[in-house]
mmCIF file of C-alpha atoms and ligand atoms in Angstrom:
data_model
loop_
_atom_site.group_PDB
_atom_site.id
_atom_site.type_symbol
_atom_site.label_atom_id
_atom_site.label_comp_id
_atom_site.label_asym_id
_atom_site.label_seq_id
_atom_site.Cartn_x
_atom_site.Cartn_y
_atom_site.Cartn_z
ATOM 1 C CA MET A 196 -26.077 -69.080 4.331
ATOM 2 C CA ALA A 197 -24.706 -66.465 1.888
ATOM 3 C CA VAL A 198 -21.184 -65.430 2.853
ATOM 4 C CA TYR A 199 -19.493 -62.850 0.628
ATOM 5 C CA THR A 200 -15.741 -63.283 -0.012
ATOM 6 C CA ILE A 201 -13.815 -59.999 -0.097
ATOM 7 C CA ASP A 202 -11.468 -59.931 -3.140
ATOM 8 C CA ASP A 203 -9.430 -56.970 -1.844
ATOM 9 C CA SER A 204 -9.006 -56.462 1.881
ATOM 10 C CA ARG A 205 -7.317 -53.042 1.598
ATOM 11 C CA LYS A 206 -9.167 -50.009 2.994
ATOM 12 C CA VAL A 207 -11.652 -48.732 0.415
ATOM 13 C CA THR A 208 -10.820 -45.231 -0.814
ATOM 14 C CA THR A 209 -12.720 -42.731 -2.938
ATOM 15 C CA LEU A 210 -10.217 -43.451 -5.730
ATOM 16 C CA ARG A 211 -10.983 -47.185 -5.522
ATOM 17 C CA LEU A 212 -14.692 -46.469 -5.942
ATOM 18 C CA ILE A 213 -13.952 -44.543 -9.148
ATOM 19 C CA GLU A 214 -11.744 -47.463 -10.345
ATOM 20 C CA MET A 215 -14.581 -49.864 -9.516
ATOM 21 C CA LYS A 216 -16.895 -47.922 -11.807
ATOM 22 C CA ARG A 217 -14.284 -48.022 -14.609
ATOM 23 C CA GLN A 218 -13.899 -51.784 -14.137
ATOM 24 C CA GLY A 219 -17.674 -52.343 -14.031
ATOM 25 C CA LYS A 220 -17.515 -53.597 -10.412
ATOM 26 C CA LYS A 221 -20.637 -52.747 -8.419
ATOM 27 C CA ILE A 222 -20.438 -50.851 -5.123
ATOM 28 C CA ALA A 223 -22.401 -52.111 -2.088
ATOM 29 C CA MET A 224 -23.327 -49.466 0.477
ATOM 30 C CA LEU A 225 -25.621 -49.469 3.528
ATOM 31 C CA THR A 226 -26.354 -47.031 6.305
ATOM 32 C CA ALA A 227 -25.076 -47.637 9.832
ATOM 33 C CA TYR A 228 -25.262 -45.400 12.858
ATOM 34 C CA ASP A 229 -23.602 -47.395 15.632
ATOM 35 C CA TYR A 230 -20.527 -49.450 16.499
ATOM 36 C CA THR A 231 -22.147 -52.895 16.715
ATOM 37 C CA MET A 232 -23.890 -52.773 13.332
ATOM 38 C CA ALA A 233 -20.910 -51.132 11.599
ATOM 39 C CA ARG A 234 -18.613 -53.897 12.864
ATOM 40 C CA ILE A 235 -20.831 -56.559 11.346
ATOM 41 C CA PHE A 236 -21.167 -54.664 8.051
ATOM 42 C CA ASP A 237 -17.422 -54.075 7.755
ATOM 43 C CA ALA A 238 -16.611 -57.724 8.497
ATOM 44 C CA ALA A 239 -19.221 -58.827 5.928
ATOM 45 C CA GLY A 240 -17.304 -56.956 3.219
ATOM 46 C CA LEU A 241 -19.472 -53.905 2.580
ATOM 47 C CA ASP A 242 -17.627 -51.329 0.427
ATOM 48 C CA VAL A 243 -19.158 -48.177 1.884
ATOM 49 C CA ILE A 244 -20.941 -47.340 5.140
ATOM 50 C CA LEU A 245 -23.098 -44.233 5.084
ATOM 51 C CA VAL A 246 -23.751 -42.568 8.404
ATOM 52 C CA GLY A 247 -26.951 -41.146 6.986
ATOM 53 C CA ASP A 248 -29.012 -38.379 8.487
ATOM 54 C CA SER A 249 -31.766 -41.009 8.301
ATOM 55 C CA ALA A 250 -30.422 -41.632 11.824
ATOM 56 C CA SER A 251 -32.924 -38.889 12.652
ATOM 57 C CA ASN A 252 -35.776 -41.256 11.707
ATOM 58 C CA VAL A 253 -34.229 -44.653 12.436
ATOM 59 C CA MET A 254 -32.342 -43.956 15.665
ATOM 60 C CA ALA A 255 -34.220 -40.982 17.131
ATOM 61 C CA GLY A 256 -37.760 -41.642 15.879
ATOM 62 C CA ASN A 257 -38.196 -38.246 14.218
ATOM 63 C CA TYR A 258 -40.649 -37.951 11.334
ATOM 64 C CA THR A 259 -38.066 -36.303 9.026
ATOM 65 C CA THR A 260 -34.283 -35.966 8.744
ATOM 66 C CA LEU A 261 -34.420 -32.251 9.536
ATOM 67 C CA PRO A 262 -34.066 -32.222 13.358
ATOM 68 C CA ILE A 263 -30.770 -34.127 13.633
ATOM 69 C CA SER A 264 -27.892 -31.918 14.810
ATOM 70 C CA MET A 265 -24.174 -31.707 14.045
ATOM 71 C CA ASP A 266 -23.381 -33.085 17.524
ATOM 72 C CA GLU A 267 -25.693 -36.072 16.981
ATOM 73 C CA MET A 268 -24.263 -36.846 13.516
ATOM 74 C CA ILE A 269 -20.752 -36.622 14.945
ATOM 75 C CA TYR A 270 -21.668 -39.039 17.749
ATOM 76 C CA HIS A 271 -23.049 -41.583 15.257
ATOM 77 C CA ALA A 272 -20.162 -41.207 12.785
ATOM 78 C CA ARG A 273 -17.516 -41.532 15.498
ATOM 79 C CA SER A 274 -19.071 -44.799 16.687
ATOM 80 C CA VAL A 275 -19.139 -46.175 13.125
ATOM 81 C CA VAL A 276 -15.550 -45.141 12.379
ATOM 82 C CA ARG A 277 -14.324 -46.934 15.521
ATOM 83 C CA ALA A 278 -15.877 -50.158 14.174
ATOM 84 C CA THR A 279 -14.590 -49.943 10.629
ATOM 85 C CA ASN A 280 -11.356 -51.260 9.135
ATOM 86 C CA ARG A 281 -12.069 -51.695 5.440
ATOM 87 C CA ALA A 282 -15.224 -49.855 4.407
ATOM 88 C CA LEU A 283 -15.152 -46.223 3.331
ATOM 89 C CA VAL A 284 -17.201 -44.192 5.823
ATOM 90 C CA ILE A 285 -19.277 -41.274 4.563
ATOM 91 C CA CYS A 286 -21.046 -38.959 7.004
ATOM 92 C CA ASP A 287 -24.096 -36.926 5.995
ATOM 93 C CA MET A 288 -23.948 -33.197 6.702
ATOM 94 C CA PRO A 289 -27.181 -32.481 8.611
ATOM 95 C CA PHE A 290 -29.839 -29.991 7.503
ATOM 96 C CA GLY A 291 -28.748 -26.424 8.258
ATOM 97 C CA SER A 292 -25.041 -27.213 8.464
ATOM 98 C CA TYR A 293 -24.174 -26.206 4.876
ATOM 99 C CA GLN A 294 -27.154 -24.347 3.361
ATOM 100 C CA VAL A 295 -26.406 -20.898 4.859
ATOM 101 C CA ASN A 296 -23.160 -20.208 3.021
ATOM 102 C CA ALA A 297 -19.884 -21.821 1.895
ATOM 103 C CA THR A 298 -17.945 -20.575 4.922
ATOM 104 C CA GLU A 299 -20.277 -22.285 7.381
ATOM 105 C CA GLY A 300 -20.403 -25.376 5.152
ATOM 106 C CA VAL A 301 -16.608 -25.697 5.125
ATOM 107 C CA ALA A 302 -16.357 -25.106 8.890
ATOM 108 C CA ASN A 303 -18.929 -27.820 9.580
ATOM 109 C CA ALA A 304 -17.384 -30.250 7.087
ATOM 110 C CA ILE A 305 -13.982 -29.744 8.737
ATOM 111 C CA ARG A 306 -15.544 -30.331 12.162
ATOM 112 C CA ILE A 307 -17.102 -33.616 10.980
ATOM 113 C CA MET A 308 -13.797 -34.825 9.504
ATOM 114 C CA LYS A 309 -11.751 -33.805 12.567
ATOM 115 C CA GLU A 310 -14.113 -35.103 15.251
ATOM 116 C CA THR A 311 -15.234 -38.371 13.611
ATOM 117 C CA GLY A 312 -12.303 -39.600 11.529
ATOM 118 C CA CYS A 313 -14.689 -40.433 8.672
ATOM 119 C CA ASP A 314 -13.451 -40.527 5.077
ATOM 120 C CA ALA A 315 -15.893 -38.221 3.297
ATOM 121 C CA ILE A 316 -19.059 -36.191 3.656
ATOM 122 C CA LYS A 317 -22.332 -36.187 1.720
ATOM 123 C CA LEU A 318 -24.678 -33.281 1.134
ATOM 124 C CA GLU A 319 -27.913 -32.827 -0.776
ATOM 125 C CA GLY A 320 -28.449 -30.626 -3.827
ATOM 126 C CA GLY A 321 -26.871 -29.425 -7.066
ATOM 127 C CA GLU A 322 -26.512 -25.924 -8.495
ATOM 128 C CA GLU A 323 -27.904 -24.276 -5.322
ATOM 129 C CA ILE A 324 -25.010 -25.514 -3.196
ATOM 130 C CA ILE A 325 -22.264 -25.868 -5.805
ATOM 131 C CA ASP A 326 -20.111 -23.063 -4.346
ATOM 132 C CA THR A 327 -20.199 -24.788 -0.964
ATOM 133 C CA VAL A 328 -19.325 -28.132 -2.574
ATOM 134 C CA LYS A 329 -16.332 -26.503 -4.306
ATOM 135 C CA ALA A 330 -15.187 -24.810 -1.087
ATOM 136 C CA ILE A 331 -15.381 -28.091 0.883
ATOM 137 C CA LEU A 332 -13.443 -29.890 -1.855
ATOM 138 C CA ALA A 333 -10.880 -27.059 -1.846
ATOM 139 C CA ALA A 334 -10.362 -27.800 1.871
ATOM 140 C CA GLY A 335 -9.323 -31.322 0.871
ATOM 141 C CA ILE A 336 -12.517 -33.060 1.946
ATOM 142 C CA PRO A 337 -14.027 -35.671 -0.401
ATOM 143 C CA VAL A 338 -17.667 -34.922 -1.233
ATOM 144 C CA CYS A 339 -20.459 -37.274 -2.289
ATOM 145 C CA GLY A 340 -23.442 -35.551 -3.917
ATOM 146 C CA HIS A 341 -27.110 -36.494 -3.469
ATOM 147 C CA LEU A 342 -29.787 -35.696 -6.076
ATOM 148 C CA GLY A 343 -33.356 -36.747 -6.849
ATOM 149 C CA LEU A 344 -35.418 -37.160 -3.705
ATOM 150 C CA THR A 345 -33.457 -35.120 -1.196
ATOM 151 C CA PRO A 346 -35.199 -35.675 2.162
ATOM 152 C CA GLN A 347 -33.837 -32.483 3.737
ATOM 153 C CA SER A 348 -36.096 -30.605 1.251
ATOM 154 C CA ILE A 349 -39.210 -32.644 2.079
ATOM 155 C CA ASN A 350 -41.095 -29.559 3.231
ATOM 156 C CA LYS A 351 -40.512 -27.973 -0.190
ATOM 157 C CA PHE A 352 -41.470 -31.155 -2.118
ATOM 158 C CA GLY A 353 -44.423 -31.990 0.160
ATOM 159 C CA THR A 354 -44.203 -35.696 -0.753
ATOM 160 C CA TYR A 355 -41.735 -38.620 -0.756
ATOM 161 C CA THR A 356 -42.888 -39.704 -4.225
ATOM 162 C CA VAL A 357 -40.583 -40.443 -7.217
ATOM 163 C CA ARG A 358 -38.714 -37.321 -8.432
ATOM 164 C CA ALA A 359 -37.737 -36.111 -11.905
ATOM 165 C CA ARG A 360 -40.552 -37.752 -13.866
ATOM 166 C CA GLU A 361 -41.114 -34.374 -15.583
ATOM 167 C CA GLN A 362 -38.646 -33.479 -18.337
ATOM 168 C CA ALA A 363 -37.663 -30.121 -16.802
ATOM 169 C CA GLU A 364 -36.740 -31.739 -13.472
ATOM 170 C CA ALA A 365 -34.923 -34.595 -15.237
ATOM 171 C CA ASP A 366 -32.908 -32.045 -17.279
ATOM 172 C CA LYS A 367 -31.995 -30.160 -14.107
ATOM 173 C CA LEU A 368 -30.938 -33.361 -12.375
ATOM 174 C CA LEU A 369 -28.640 -34.256 -15.277
ATOM 175 C CA ARG A 370 -27.157 -30.724 -15.280
ATOM 176 C CA ASP A 371 -26.650 -30.929 -11.508
ATOM 177 C CA ALA A 372 -24.902 -34.312 -11.832
ATOM 178 C CA HIS A 373 -22.497 -32.788 -14.376
ATOM 179 C CA LEU A 374 -21.868 -29.806 -12.096
ATOM 180 C CA LEU A 375 -21.082 -32.090 -9.133
ATOM 181 C CA GLU A 376 -18.728 -34.203 -11.271
ATOM 182 C CA GLU A 377 -16.957 -31.118 -12.676
ATOM 183 C CA ALA A 378 -16.613 -29.693 -9.154
ATOM 184 C CA GLY A 379 -14.726 -32.852 -8.145
ATOM 185 C CA CYS A 380 -17.216 -35.005 -6.208
ATOM 186 C CA PHE A 381 -16.168 -38.675 -6.019
ATOM 187 C CA ALA A 382 -19.705 -40.120 -6.200
ATOM 188 C CA ILE A 383 -23.363 -39.144 -6.352
ATOM 189 C CA VAL A 384 -26.349 -40.780 -4.638
ATOM 190 C CA LEU A 385 -29.493 -40.739 -6.781
ATOM 191 C CA GLU A 386 -32.639 -41.303 -4.755
ATOM 192 C CA LYS A 387 -36.062 -42.354 -6.056
ATOM 193 C CA ILE A 388 -35.927 -41.365 -9.717
ATOM 194 C CA PRO A 389 -36.947 -43.277 -12.884
ATOM 195 C CA ALA A 390 -34.498 -46.046 -13.843
ATOM 196 C CA LYS A 391 -34.169 -44.647 -17.381
ATOM 197 C CA LEU A 392 -32.908 -41.310 -16.057
ATOM 198 C CA CYS A 393 -30.506 -43.053 -13.671
ATOM 199 C CA ALA A 394 -29.109 -45.116 -16.587
ATOM 200 C CA LYS A 395 -28.553 -41.889 -18.561
ATOM 201 C CA VAL A 396 -26.692 -40.288 -15.638
ATOM 202 C CA CYS A 397 -24.580 -43.439 -15.122
ATOM 203 C CA GLY A 398 -23.648 -43.358 -18.842
ATOM 204 C CA GLU A 399 -22.763 -39.653 -18.981
ATOM 205 C CA ILE A 400 -20.978 -39.264 -15.634
ATOM 206 C CA SER A 401 -17.601 -40.869 -14.943
ATOM 207 C CA ILE A 402 -17.877 -40.930 -11.118
ATOM 208 C CA PRO A 403 -19.890 -43.715 -9.407
ATOM 209 C CA ILE A 404 -23.651 -43.277 -9.198
ATOM 210 C CA ILE A 405 -25.133 -44.989 -6.143
ATOM 211 C CA GLY A 406 -28.855 -45.623 -6.464
ATOM 212 C CA ILE A 407 -31.659 -45.991 -3.956
ATOM 213 C CA GLY A 408 -34.985 -46.543 -5.644
ATOM 214 C CA ALA A 409 -33.341 -45.533 -8.924
ATOM 215 C CA GLY A 410 -32.947 -48.930 -10.602
ATOM 216 C CA PRO A 411 -29.588 -50.388 -11.712
ATOM 217 C CA ALA A 412 -26.616 -48.060 -11.114
ATOM 218 C CA ASP A 413 -22.876 -48.292 -10.338
ATOM 219 C CA GLY A 414 -23.810 -49.181 -6.785
ATOM 220 C CA GLN A 415 -26.751 -49.439 -4.426
ATOM 221 C CA VAL A 416 -27.514 -48.105 -0.966
ATOM 222 C CA LEU A 417 -30.324 -49.006 1.420
ATOM 223 C CA VAL A 418 -31.152 -48.088 4.983
ATOM 224 C CA ALA A 419 -29.902 -51.121 6.934
ATOM 225 C CA GLN A 420 -32.825 -51.348 9.342
ATOM 226 C CA ASP A 421 -35.225 -51.459 6.362
ATOM 227 C CA MET A 422 -33.381 -54.170 4.400
ATOM 228 C CA LEU A 423 -32.879 -56.231 7.566
ATOM 229 C CA GLY A 424 -36.616 -56.097 8.266
ATOM 230 C CA MET A 425 -36.297 -54.290 11.613
ATOM 231 C CA THR A 426 -38.755 -51.557 10.678
ATOM 232 C CA ARG A 427 -42.471 -52.214 10.230
ATOM 233 C CA GLY A 428 -44.866 -50.523 7.837
ATOM 234 C CA PHE A 429 -42.256 -49.174 5.400
ATOM 235 C CA THR A 430 -42.531 -51.200 2.197
ATOM 236 C CA PRO A 431 -41.625 -49.065 -0.825
ATOM 237 C CA LYS A 432 -41.303 -50.912 -4.152
ATOM 238 C CA PHE A 433 -37.513 -50.449 -4.257
ATOM 239 C CA LEU A 434 -36.885 -52.105 -0.889
ATOM 240 C CA ARG A 435 -35.703 -55.720 -0.921
ATOM 241 C CA GLN A 436 -35.942 -57.210 2.566
ATOM 242 C CA TYR A 437 -33.074 -59.646 3.266
ATOM 243 C CA ALA A 438 -34.166 -60.730 6.738
ATOM 244 C CA ASP A 439 -37.045 -60.424 9.158
ATOM 245 C CA LEU A 440 -35.129 -59.278 12.206
ATOM 246 C CA TYR A 441 -38.280 -57.735 13.681
ATOM 247 C CA SER A 442 -39.707 -61.258 14.082
ATOM 248 C CA VAL A 443 -36.348 -62.781 15.086
ATOM 249 C CA MET A 444 -35.869 -60.159 17.800
ATOM 250 C CA THR A 445 -39.491 -60.252 18.989
ATOM 251 C CA ASP A 446 -39.267 -64.067 19.321
ATOM 252 C CA ALA A 447 -35.939 -63.852 21.181
ATOM 253 C CA ILE A 448 -37.234 -61.206 23.576
ATOM 254 C CA GLY A 449 -40.443 -63.187 24.109
ATOM 255 C CA SER A 450 -38.358 -66.265 25.033
ATOM 256 C CA TYR A 451 -36.249 -64.179 27.431
ATOM 257 C CA ILE A 452 -39.341 -62.766 29.161
ATOM 258 C CA THR A 453 -40.779 -66.293 29.487
ATOM 259 C CA ASP A 454 -37.496 -67.652 30.897
ATOM 260 C CA VAL A 455 -37.121 -64.824 33.445
ATOM 261 C CA LYS A 456 -40.719 -65.038 34.608
ATOM 262 C CA SER A 457 -40.621 -68.861 34.877
ATOM 263 C CA CYS A 458 -37.283 -68.732 36.803
ATOM 264 C CA ASP A 459 -35.655 -70.823 34.023
ATOM 265 C CA PHE A 460 -33.052 -68.035 33.553
ATOM 266 C CA PRO A 461 -30.482 -67.918 35.032
ATOM 267 C CA ASN A 462 -29.842 -71.619 35.617
ATOM 268 C CA GLU A 463 -26.947 -73.147 37.578
ATOM 269 C CA SER A 464 -24.456 -73.018 34.680
ATOM 270 C CA GLU A 465 -25.214 -69.320 34.221
ATOM 271 C CA THR A 466 -24.590 -68.521 37.885
ATOM 272 C CA TYR A 467 -21.275 -67.771 39.713
HETATM 273 O O1 KIV B 1751 -29.598 -40.646 5.139
HETATM 274 C C1 KIV B 1751 -29.685 -41.622 4.384
HETATM 275 O O2 KIV B 1751 -29.989 -42.748 4.797
HETATM 276 C C2 KIV B 1751 -29.449 -41.406 2.966
HETATM 277 C C3 KIV B 1751 -29.717 -42.568 2.068
HETATM 278 C C4 KIV B 1751 -31.157 -42.742 1.873
HETATM 279 C C5 KIV B 1751 -29.012 -42.433 0.778
HETATM 280 O O3 KIV B 1751 -29.070 -40.362 2.572
#
Protein backbone atom coordinates (compact mmCIF):
# COMPACT_ATOMS: atom_id res chain seq x y z
CA MET A 1 0.00 0.00 0.00
CA ALA A 2 1.50 3.37 -1.04
CA VAL A 3 1.14 5.92 1.75
CA TYR A 4 2.54 9.39 1.07
CA THR A 5 4.23 11.20 4.00
CA ILE A 6 3.53 14.94 4.10
CA ASP A 7 6.79 16.88 4.68
CA ASP A 8 5.02 20.13 5.60
CA SER A 9 1.63 20.02 7.28
CA ARG A 10 0.98 23.79 7.06
CA LYS A 11 -1.91 24.98 4.87
CA VAL A 12 -0.75 25.21 1.25
CA THR A 13 -0.82 28.76 -0.09
CA THR A 14 -0.39 30.21 -3.57
CA LEU A 15 3.00 31.54 -2.42
CA ARG A 16 4.07 28.03 -1.36
CA LEU A 17 3.21 26.70 -4.81
CA ILE A 18 5.49 29.32 -6.39
CA GLU A 19 8.25 28.37 -3.87
CA MET A 20 7.73 24.71 -4.78
CA LYS A 21 8.41 25.51 -8.42
CA ARG A 22 11.59 27.41 -7.46
CA GLN A 23 12.74 24.45 -5.35
CA GLY A 24 11.89 21.93 -8.09
CA LYS A 25 9.22 20.26 -5.91
CA LYS A 26 6.33 18.86 -7.94
CA ILE A 27 2.72 19.85 -7.21
CA ALA A 28 0.02 17.15 -6.97
CA MET A 29 -3.51 18.29 -7.77
CA LEU A 30 -6.80 16.43 -8.33
CA THR A 31 -10.39 17.46 -8.79
CA ALA A 32 -12.95 16.94 -6.03
CA TYR A 33 -16.55 18.05 -5.87
CA ASP A 34 -17.80 16.76 -2.52
CA TYR A 35 -16.98 16.57 1.18
CA THR A 36 -16.25 12.83 1.44
CA MET A 37 -13.75 12.68 -1.43
CA ALA A 38 -12.09 15.98 -0.46
CA ARG A 39 -11.55 14.70 3.09
CA ILE A 40 -9.74 11.64 1.81
CA PHE A 41 -7.64 13.67 -0.65
CA ASP A 42 -6.65 16.24 1.98
CA ALA A 43 -5.68 13.54 4.49
CA ALA A 44 -3.65 11.75 1.80
CA GLY A 45 -1.48 14.87 1.40
CA LEU A 46 -2.66 16.32 -1.91
CA ASP A 47 -1.28 19.85 -2.43
CA VAL A 48 -4.19 21.31 -4.39
CA ILE A 49 -7.85 20.37 -4.81
CA LEU A 50 -9.56 21.75 -7.89
CA VAL A 51 -13.32 22.09 -7.73
CA GLY A 52 -13.44 21.81 -11.49
CA ASP A 53 -16.37 22.65 -13.70
CA SER A 54 -15.88 19.05 -14.86
CA ALA A 55 -18.42 18.55 -12.04
CA SER A 56 -20.86 19.27 -14.87
CA ASN A 57 -19.83 15.99 -16.54
CA VAL A 58 -18.76 13.91 -13.55
CA MET A 59 -21.40 14.84 -10.98
CA ALA A 60 -24.34 15.96 -13.14
CA GLY A 61 -23.88 13.76 -16.22
CA ASN A 62 -23.84 16.63 -18.71
CA TYR A 63 -22.03 16.14 -22.02
CA THR A 64 -19.97 19.34 -21.61
CA THR A 65 -18.88 21.72 -18.84
CA LEU A 66 -21.06 24.52 -20.20
CA PRO A 67 -24.37 23.96 -18.33
CA ILE A 68 -23.02 24.13 -14.76
CA SER A 69 -24.19 27.25 -12.90
CA MET A 70 -22.64 29.59 -10.33
CA ASP A 71 -24.98 28.18 -7.65
CA GLU A 72 -23.93 24.60 -8.46
CA MET A 73 -20.20 25.45 -8.44
CA ILE A 74 -20.65 27.24 -5.12
CA TYR A 75 -22.43 24.20 -3.65
CA HIS A 76 -19.59 21.88 -4.71
CA ALA A 77 -16.81 24.25 -3.60
CA ARG A 78 -18.40 24.86 -0.20
CA SER A 79 -18.58 21.11 0.45
CA VAL A 80 -14.91 20.67 -0.52
CA VAL A 81 -13.74 23.61 1.61
CA ARG A 82 -15.51 22.17 4.67
CA ALA A 83 -13.46 18.97 4.24
CA THR A 84 -10.08 20.56 3.69
CA ASN A 85 -7.41 21.53 6.22
CA ARG A 86 -4.16 21.54 4.29
CA ALA A 87 -4.76 21.55 0.54
CA LEU A 88 -5.21 24.77 -1.40
CA VAL A 89 -8.73 24.82 -2.87
CA ILE A 90 -9.28 26.34 -6.30
CA CYS A 91 -12.79 26.78 -7.68
CA ASP A 92 -13.47 27.00 -11.42
CA MET A 93 -15.51 29.98 -12.59
CA PRO A 94 -18.30 28.43 -14.69
CA PHE A 95 -18.97 29.25 -18.35
CA GLY A 96 -20.74 32.60 -18.68
CA SER A 97 -19.67 33.92 -15.28
CA TYR A 98 -16.67 35.94 -16.52
CA GLN A 99 -16.81 36.15 -20.34
CA VAL A 100 -19.29 39.07 -20.58
CA ASN A 101 -17.10 41.76 -19.04
CA ALA A 102 -14.63 42.44 -16.20
CA THR A 103 -17.30 43.89 -13.91
CA GLU A 104 -19.41 40.74 -14.02
CA GLY A 105 -16.27 38.60 -13.73
CA VAL A 106 -15.15 40.39 -10.57
CA ALA A 107 -18.65 40.24 -9.04
CA ASN A 108 -18.86 36.50 -9.65
CA ALA A 109 -15.31 35.85 -8.43
CA ILE A 110 -16.10 37.77 -5.22
CA ARG A 111 -19.30 35.75 -4.79
CA ILE A 112 -17.38 32.47 -5.13
CA MET A 113 -14.76 33.56 -2.59
CA LYS A 114 -17.34 34.88 -0.10
CA GLU A 115 -19.81 32.00 -0.31
CA THR A 116 -17.38 29.06 -0.51
CA GLY A 117 -14.31 30.06 1.49
CA CYS A 118 -12.07 28.67 -1.26
CA ASP A 119 -8.53 29.99 -1.73
CA ALA A 120 -8.48 30.92 -5.42
CA ILE A 121 -10.39 30.79 -8.67
CA LYS A 122 -9.52 29.42 -12.11
CA LEU A 123 -10.73 30.64 -15.48
CA GLU A 124 -10.05 29.65 -19.06
CA GLY A 125 -8.34 31.78 -21.71
CA GLY A 126 -5.53 34.27 -22.31
CA GLU A 127 -5.54 37.61 -24.12
CA GLU A 128 -9.35 37.57 -24.61
CA ILE A 129 -10.00 37.69 -20.87
CA ILE A 130 -6.86 39.41 -19.61
CA ASP A 131 -8.69 42.57 -18.47
CA THR A 132 -11.03 40.43 -16.38
CA VAL A 133 -8.08 38.49 -14.93
CA LYS A 134 -6.42 41.79 -13.95
CA ALA A 135 -9.63 43.14 -12.41
CA ILE A 136 -10.15 39.96 -10.34
CA LEU A 137 -6.53 40.09 -9.17
CA ALA A 138 -6.98 43.78 -8.31
CA ALA A 139 -9.85 42.70 -6.03
CA GLY A 140 -7.33 40.59 -4.11
CA ILE A 141 -8.42 37.23 -5.48
CA PRO A 142 -5.72 34.76 -6.56
CA VAL A 143 -6.21 33.57 -10.15
CA CYS A 144 -5.07 30.35 -11.83
CA GLY A 145 -5.06 30.48 -15.63
CA HIS A 146 -6.03 27.64 -17.98
CA LEU A 147 -4.72 27.37 -21.56
CA GLY A 148 -4.54 24.74 -24.30
CA LEU A 149 -7.69 22.65 -24.46
CA THR A 150 -10.20 24.87 -22.71
CA PRO A 151 -13.40 22.80 -22.46
CA GLN A 152 -15.69 25.82 -22.07
CA SER A 153 -14.80 26.64 -25.72
CA ILE A 154 -15.54 23.12 -27.00
CA ASN A 155 -18.24 24.39 -29.35
CA LYS A 156 -15.68 26.69 -30.99
CA PHE A 157 -12.98 23.97 -31.21
CA GLY A 158 -15.42 21.23 -32.26
CA THR A 159 -13.12 18.51 -30.89
CA TYR A 160 -11.35 17.45 -27.67
CA THR A 161 -8.15 16.65 -29.58
CA VAL A 162 -4.63 17.90 -28.67
CA ARG A 163 -4.29 21.70 -29.02
CA ALA A 164 -1.43 23.92 -30.20
CA ARG A 165 0.22 21.46 -32.58
CA GLU A 166 0.28 24.26 -35.19
CA GLN A 167 3.00 26.88 -34.75
CA ALA A 168 0.59 29.85 -34.75
CA GLU A 169 -1.49 28.35 -31.92
CA ALA A 170 1.65 27.35 -29.99
CA ASP A 171 2.98 30.94 -30.32
CA LYS A 172 -0.33 32.33 -29.06
CA LEU A 173 -0.35 29.93 -26.12
CA LEU A 174 3.16 31.03 -25.11
CA ARG A 175 2.17 34.72 -25.43
CA ASP A 176 -0.96 34.06 -23.36
CA ALA A 177 1.09 32.31 -20.65
CA HIS A 178 3.36 35.37 -20.44
CA LEU A 179 0.35 37.68 -20.25
CA LEU A 180 -1.19 35.64 -17.40
CA GLU A 181 2.13 35.62 -15.51
CA GLU A 182 2.63 39.38 -15.99
CA ALA A 183 -0.96 40.02 -14.85
CA GLY A 184 -0.14 38.25 -11.57
CA CYS A 185 -1.65 34.75 -11.84
CA PHE A 186 -0.13 32.28 -9.35
CA ALA A 187 -0.31 29.23 -11.65
CA ILE A 188 -1.49 28.08 -15.06
CA VAL A 189 -3.14 24.79 -16.04
CA LEU A 190 -2.06 23.56 -19.47
CA GLU A 191 -4.44 20.98 -20.91
CA LYS A 192 -3.75 18.54 -23.75
CA ILE A 193 -0.86 20.16 -25.60
CA PRO A 194 2.42 18.69 -26.93
CA ALA A 195 4.97 17.95 -24.18
CA LYS A 196 7.65 19.99 -26.00
CA LEU A 197 5.50 23.12 -25.86
CA CYS A 198 4.68 22.51 -22.19
CA ALA A 199 8.42 22.17 -21.41
CA LYS A 200 9.05 25.51 -23.17
CA VAL A 201 6.32 27.23 -21.13
CA CYS A 202 7.63 25.69 -17.88
CA GLY A 203 11.13 27.02 -18.73
CA GLU A 204 10.04 30.55 -19.65
CA ILE A 205 7.38 31.15 -16.99
CA SER A 206 8.26 31.53 -13.31
CA ILE A 207 4.83 30.55 -11.90
CA PRO A 208 3.88 26.84 -11.61
CA ILE A 209 2.56 25.13 -14.72
CA ILE A 210 0.14 22.31 -13.90
CA GLY A 211 -0.28 19.85 -16.75
CA ILE A 212 -3.07 17.52 -17.79
CA GLY A 213 -2.21 15.62 -20.93
CA ALA A 214 0.72 18.00 -21.41
CA GLY A 215 3.62 15.77 -20.35
CA PRO A 216 6.03 16.62 -17.50
CA ALA A 217 5.36 20.01 -15.86
CA ASP A 218 5.72 21.68 -12.44
CA GLY A 219 2.68 19.73 -11.32
CA GLN A 220 -0.06 17.45 -12.58
CA VAL A 221 -3.84 17.43 -12.31
CA LEU A 222 -6.32 14.69 -13.18
CA VAL A 223 -10.04 14.27 -12.74
CA ALA A 224 -10.27 12.07 -9.63
CA GLN A 225 -13.06 9.82 -10.87
CA ASP A 226 -10.99 9.04 -13.99
CA MET A 227 -7.73 8.22 -12.18
CA LEU A 228 -9.60 6.17 -9.57
CA GLY A 229 -11.23 4.11 -12.33
CA MET A 230 -14.81 5.08 -11.45
CA THR A 231 -15.68 6.18 -14.97
CA ARG A 232 -15.97 3.73 -17.86
CA GLY A 233 -15.13 4.30 -21.50
CA PHE A 234 -12.83 7.30 -21.01
CA THR A 235 -9.27 6.15 -21.71
CA PRO A 236 -7.20 8.99 -23.16
CA LYS A 237 -3.45 8.33 -23.51
CA PHE A 238 -2.57 10.78 -20.71
CA LEU A 239 -4.75 9.08 -18.09
CA ARG A 240 -3.01 6.78 -15.61
CA GLN A 241 -5.58 4.72 -13.71
CA TYR A 242 -4.52 4.14 -10.08
CA ALA A 243 -7.45 1.96 -9.04
CA ASP A 244 -10.44 0.17 -10.46
CA LEU A 245 -13.10 1.52 -8.14
CA TYR A 246 -15.81 0.78 -10.70
CA SER A 247 -15.16 -2.95 -10.18
CA VAL A 248 -14.60 -2.58 -6.41
CA MET A 249 -17.89 -0.73 -6.01
CA THR A 250 -19.84 -3.01 -8.37
CA ASP A 251 -18.59 -6.07 -6.43
CA ALA A 252 -19.47 -4.47 -3.07
CA ILE A 253 -22.95 -3.50 -4.24
CA GLY A 254 -23.47 -6.95 -5.74
CA SER A 255 -22.56 -8.53 -2.37
CA TYR A 256 -24.95 -6.17 -0.56
CA ILE A 257 -27.83 -7.04 -2.92
CA THR A 258 -27.11 -10.76 -2.43
CA ASP A 259 -26.99 -10.39 1.37
CA VAL A 260 -30.25 -8.39 1.53
CA LYS A 261 -32.12 -10.74 -0.77
CA SER A 262 -30.84 -13.87 1.05
CA CYS A 263 -31.74 -12.35 4.48
CA ASP A 264 -28.05 -12.61 5.51
CA PHE A 265 -28.05 -8.84 6.21
CA PRO A 266 -28.75 -7.65 8.84
CA ASN A 267 -27.67 -10.45 11.17
CA GLU A 268 -28.07 -10.53 14.97
CA SER A 269 -24.91 -8.49 15.70
CA GLU A 270 -26.14 -5.79 13.32
CA THR A 271 -29.53 -5.54 15.01
CA TYR A 272 -30.59 -3.51 18.12
O1 LIG B 1 -12.67 21.16 -14.60
C1 LIG B 1 -11.65 20.47 -14.57
O2 LIG B 1 -11.65 19.30 -14.16
C2 LIG B 1 -10.41 21.06 -15.07
C3 LIG B 1 -9.24 20.15 -15.17
C4 LIG B 1 -9.37 19.27 -16.33
C5 LIG B 1 -7.97 20.90 -15.20
O3 LIG B 1 -10.38 22.20 -15.38
